[in-house]
Amino acid sequence: MQDIQEVQEWVATVPATEFETNGSNAVLVNGKQIAIYYFADTQEWYATDNECPHQKQQALSRGIIGSEGDEPKVACPFHKKSFSLKTGQCLSGEDYKVNTYPVKVEDGVVYLGI
């Protein structure tokens, strides 16, 4: 995840109530699709590019979220490539990576750091 101090701008996206328990949504920020993930059990939020680098499909927001050990992850719904939600690194052994973005919630609104 990007260091909060590297954030140049916080962009308001959607109300936090739009997220199901342990769910995700895609948002459009500056013409780019970003996937936002919410882990209700730990009250943690993560964000990555929505595009899976394996087949260039805008699908990670529809992926399966969970964890591998202590590492929160998302698995692409098409080919099951898994990515760390902290670092963006592929956990399936391939050399793929997705960008990650800091997330914060203020006054019930989800913000992305870009």
PDB file of C-alpha atoms in Angstrom:
ATOM      1  CA  MET A   1       0.000   0.000   0.000  1.00  0.00           C
ATOM      2  CA  GLN A   2       1.190   3.521  -0.678  1.00  0.00           C
ATOM      3  CA  ASP A   3       2.478   5.479   2.260  1.00  0.00           C
ATOM      4  CA  ILE A   4      -0.213   7.938   3.361  1.00  0.00           C
ATOM      5  CA  GLN A   5       2.398  10.726   3.154  1.00  0.00           C
ATOM      6  CA  GLU A   6       2.801  10.031  -0.595  1.00  0.00           C
ATOM      7  CA  VAL A   7      -0.854  10.839  -1.243  1.00  0.00           C
ATOM      8  CA  GLN A   8      -1.202  13.918  -3.402  1.00  0.00           C
ATOM      9  CA  GLU A   9      -4.976  14.008  -3.253  1.00  0.00           C
ATOM     10  CA  TRP A  10      -7.828  12.228  -1.475  1.00  0.00           C
ATOM     11  CA  VAL A  11     -10.749  11.548  -3.812  1.00  0.00           C
ATOM     12  CA  ALA A  12     -14.250  10.904  -2.448  1.00  0.00           C
ATOM     13  CA  THR A  13     -15.756   7.809  -4.070  1.00  0.00           C
ATOM     14  CA  VAL A  14     -18.911   6.192  -2.658  1.00  0.00           C
ATOM     15  CA  PRO A  15     -20.692   5.916   0.687  1.00  0.00           C
ATOM     16  CA  ALA A  16     -19.297   3.159   2.899  1.00  0.00           C
ATOM     17  CA  THR A  17     -22.827   1.763   3.152  1.00  0.00           C
ATOM     18  CA  GLU A  18     -22.518   0.654  -0.512  1.00  0.00           C
ATOM     19  CA  PHE A  19     -20.231  -2.178   0.612  1.00  0.00           C
ATOM     20  CA  GLU A  20     -21.519  -5.513   1.754  1.00  0.00           C
ATOM     21  CA  THR A  21     -19.826  -7.261   4.642  1.00  0.00           C
ATOM     22  CA  ASN A  22     -16.507  -8.509   3.274  1.00  0.00           C
ATOM     23  CA  GLY A  23     -17.316  -7.088  -0.141  1.00  0.00           C
ATOM     24  CA  SER A  24     -15.880  -4.979  -2.913  1.00  0.00           C
ATOM     25  CA  ASN A  25     -16.907  -2.394  -5.500  1.00  0.00           C
ATOM     26  CA  ALA A  26     -15.320  -0.794  -8.536  1.00  0.00           C
ATOM     27  CA  VAL A  27     -15.154   2.974  -8.867  1.00  0.00           C
ATOM     28  CA  LEU A  28     -13.943   5.224 -11.657  1.00  0.00           C
ATOM     29  CA  VAL A  29     -11.276   7.729 -10.583  1.00  0.00           C
ATOM     30  CA  ASN A  30      -9.685  10.016 -13.156  1.00  0.00           C
ATOM     31  CA  GLY A  31     -10.711   7.632 -15.946  1.00  0.00           C
ATOM     32  CA  LYS A  32      -9.227   4.556 -14.223  1.00  0.00           C
ATOM     33  CA  GLN A  33     -11.158   1.677 -12.663  1.00  0.00           C
ATOM     34  CA  ILE A  34     -10.160   1.048  -9.055  1.00  0.00           C
ATOM     35  CA  ALA A  35     -11.401  -1.853  -6.917  1.00  0.00           C
ATOM     36  CA  ILE A  36     -12.099  -1.131  -3.242  1.00  0.00           C
ATOM     37  CA  TYR A  37     -12.348  -3.990  -0.741  1.00  0.00           C
ATOM     38  CA  TYR A  38     -13.863  -4.014   2.746  1.00  0.00           C
ATOM     39  CA  PHE A  39     -13.031  -6.607   5.405  1.00  0.00           C
ATOM     40  CA  ALA A  40     -15.756  -6.183   8.032  1.00  0.00           C
ATOM     41  CA  ASP A  41     -14.182  -8.480  10.630  1.00  0.00           C
ATOM     42  CA  THR A  42     -11.057  -6.318  10.897  1.00  0.00           C
ATOM     43  CA  GLN A  43     -12.616  -3.017   9.722  1.00  0.00           C
ATOM     44  CA  GLU A  44      -9.855  -2.765   7.089  1.00  0.00           C
ATOM     45  CA  TRP A  45     -10.128  -1.205   3.643  1.00  0.00           C
ATOM     46  CA  TYR A  46      -7.892  -1.826   0.633  1.00  0.00           C
ATOM     47  CA  ALA A  47      -7.801  -0.676  -2.975  1.00  0.00           C
ATOM     48  CA  THR A  48      -6.092  -1.927  -6.126  1.00  0.00           C
ATOM     49  CA  ASP A  49      -6.364  -1.450  -9.845  1.00  0.00           C
ATOM     50  CA  ASN A  50      -9.483  -3.239 -11.026  1.00  0.00           C
ATOM     51  CA  GLU A  51      -7.594  -4.676 -14.011  1.00  0.00           C
ATOM     52  CA  CYS A  52      -6.074  -8.116 -13.567  1.00  0.00           C
ATOM     53  CA  PRO A  53      -2.675  -7.964 -15.303  1.00  0.00           C
ATOM     54  CA  HIS A  54      -2.918 -11.610 -16.387  1.00  0.00           C
ATOM     55  CA  GLN A  55      -5.594 -11.187 -19.085  1.00  0.00           C
ATOM     56  CA  LYS A  56      -6.175  -7.410 -18.834  1.00  0.00           C
ATOM     57  CA  GLN A  57      -9.767  -7.844 -17.646  1.00  0.00           C
ATOM     58  CA  GLN A  58     -11.505  -5.282 -15.402  1.00  0.00           C
ATOM     59  CA  ALA A  59     -12.539  -7.925 -12.904  1.00  0.00           C
ATOM     60  CA  LEU A  60     -10.705  -7.805  -9.579  1.00  0.00           C
ATOM     61  CA  SER A  61     -13.619  -6.059  -7.861  1.00  0.00           C
ATOM     62  CA  ARG A  62     -15.668  -9.193  -8.581  1.00  0.00           C
ATOM     63  CA  GLY A  63     -12.958 -11.466  -7.208  1.00  0.00           C
ATOM     64  CA  ILE A  64     -12.974 -13.560  -4.078  1.00  0.00           C
ATOM     65  CA  ILE A  65     -11.456 -11.800  -1.079  1.00  0.00           C
ATOM     66  CA  GLY A  66      -9.898 -13.539   1.874  1.00  0.00           C
ATOM     67  CA  SER A  67      -6.470 -14.096   3.339  1.00  0.00           C
ATOM     68  CA  GLU A  68      -3.435 -16.262   2.893  1.00  0.00           C
ATOM     69  CA  GLY A  69      -1.999 -16.514   6.382  1.00  0.00           C
ATOM     70  CA  ASP A  70      -2.030 -12.912   7.598  1.00  0.00           C
ATOM     71  CA  GLU A  71      -1.972 -11.503   4.055  1.00  0.00           C
ATOM     72  CA  PRO A  72      -5.305 -10.093   2.796  1.00  0.00           C
ATOM     73  CA  LYS A  73      -5.825 -11.039  -0.835  1.00  0.00           C
ATOM     74  CA  VAL A  74      -8.126 -11.017  -3.822  1.00  0.00           C
ATOM     75  CA  ALA A  75      -8.372 -13.801  -6.408  1.00  0.00           C
ATOM     76  CA  CYS A  76      -9.338 -12.920  -9.977  1.00  0.00           C
ATOM     77  CA  PRO A  77     -12.736 -14.490 -10.706  1.00  0.00           C
ATOM     78  CA  PHE A  78     -11.617 -15.754 -14.119  1.00  0.00           C
ATOM     79  CA  HIS A  79      -8.226 -17.424 -13.676  1.00  0.00           C
ATOM     80  CA  LYS A  80      -7.838 -17.369  -9.864  1.00  0.00           C
ATOM     81  CA  LYS A  81      -4.569 -15.392  -9.828  1.00  0.00           C
ATOM     82  CA  SER A  82      -4.283 -14.066  -6.262  1.00  0.00           C
ATOM     83  CA  PHE A  83      -2.890 -10.660  -5.324  1.00  0.00           C
ATOM     84  CA  SER A  84      -1.844  -9.195  -1.981  1.00  0.00           C
ATOM     85  CA  LEU A  85      -4.077  -6.287  -1.051  1.00  0.00           C
ATOM     86  CA  LYS A  86      -1.172  -4.739   0.874  1.00  0.00           C
ATOM     87  CA  THR A  87       1.554  -4.872  -1.785  1.00  0.00           C
ATOM     88  CA  GLY A  88      -0.239  -5.785  -5.022  1.00  0.00           C
ATOM     89  CA  GLN A  89       2.214  -8.647  -5.589  1.00  0.00           C
ATOM     90  CA  CYS A  90       0.894 -11.824  -7.210  1.00  0.00           C
ATOM     91  CA  LEU A  91       0.675 -14.631  -4.633  1.00  0.00           C
ATOM     92  CA  SER A  92       0.237 -17.336  -7.285  1.00  0.00           C
ATOM     93  CA  GLY A  93       3.924 -17.519  -8.156  1.00  0.00           C
ATOM     94  CA  GLU A  94       3.812 -15.388 -11.317  1.00  0.00           C
ATOM     95  CA  ASP A  95       5.564 -12.062 -11.804  1.00  0.00           C
ATOM     96  CA  TYR A  96       2.342  -9.997 -11.971  1.00  0.00           C
ATOM     97  CA  LYS A  97       1.568  -6.983  -9.799  1.00  0.00           C
ATOM     98  CA  VAL A  98      -1.301  -4.536  -9.387  1.00  0.00           C
ATOM     99  CA  ASN A  99      -1.096  -1.000  -8.031  1.00  0.00           C
ATOM    100  CA  THR A 100      -2.439  -0.468  -4.533  1.00  0.00           C
ATOM    101  CA  TYR A 101      -3.926   2.713  -3.091  1.00  0.00           C
ATOM    102  CA  PRO A 102      -4.510   3.973   0.440  1.00  0.00           C
ATOM    103  CA  VAL A 103      -8.116   4.115   1.607  1.00  0.00           C
ATOM    104  CA  LYS A 104      -9.766   6.036   4.409  1.00  0.00           C
ATOM    105  CA  VAL A 105     -13.353   6.498   5.521  1.00  0.00           C
ATOM    106  CA  GLU A 106     -14.520   9.848   6.844  1.00  0.00           C
ATOM    107  CA  ASP A 107     -18.086  10.833   7.640  1.00  0.00           C
ATOM    108  CA  GLY A 108     -19.331   7.637   5.997  1.00  0.00           C
ATOM    109  CA  VAL A 109     -17.589   8.297   2.662  1.00  0.00           C
ATOM    110  CA  VAL A 110     -14.798   6.120   1.225  1.00  0.00           C
ATOM    111  CA  TYR A 111     -11.782   8.116   0.012  1.00  0.00           C
ATOM    112  CA  LEU A 112      -8.940   6.921  -2.210  1.00  0.00           C
ATOM    113  CA  GLY A 113      -5.449   8.357  -2.022  1.00  0.00           C
ATOM    114  CA  ILE A 114      -3.940   9.041  -5.430  1.00  0.00           C
TER     115      ILE A 114
END
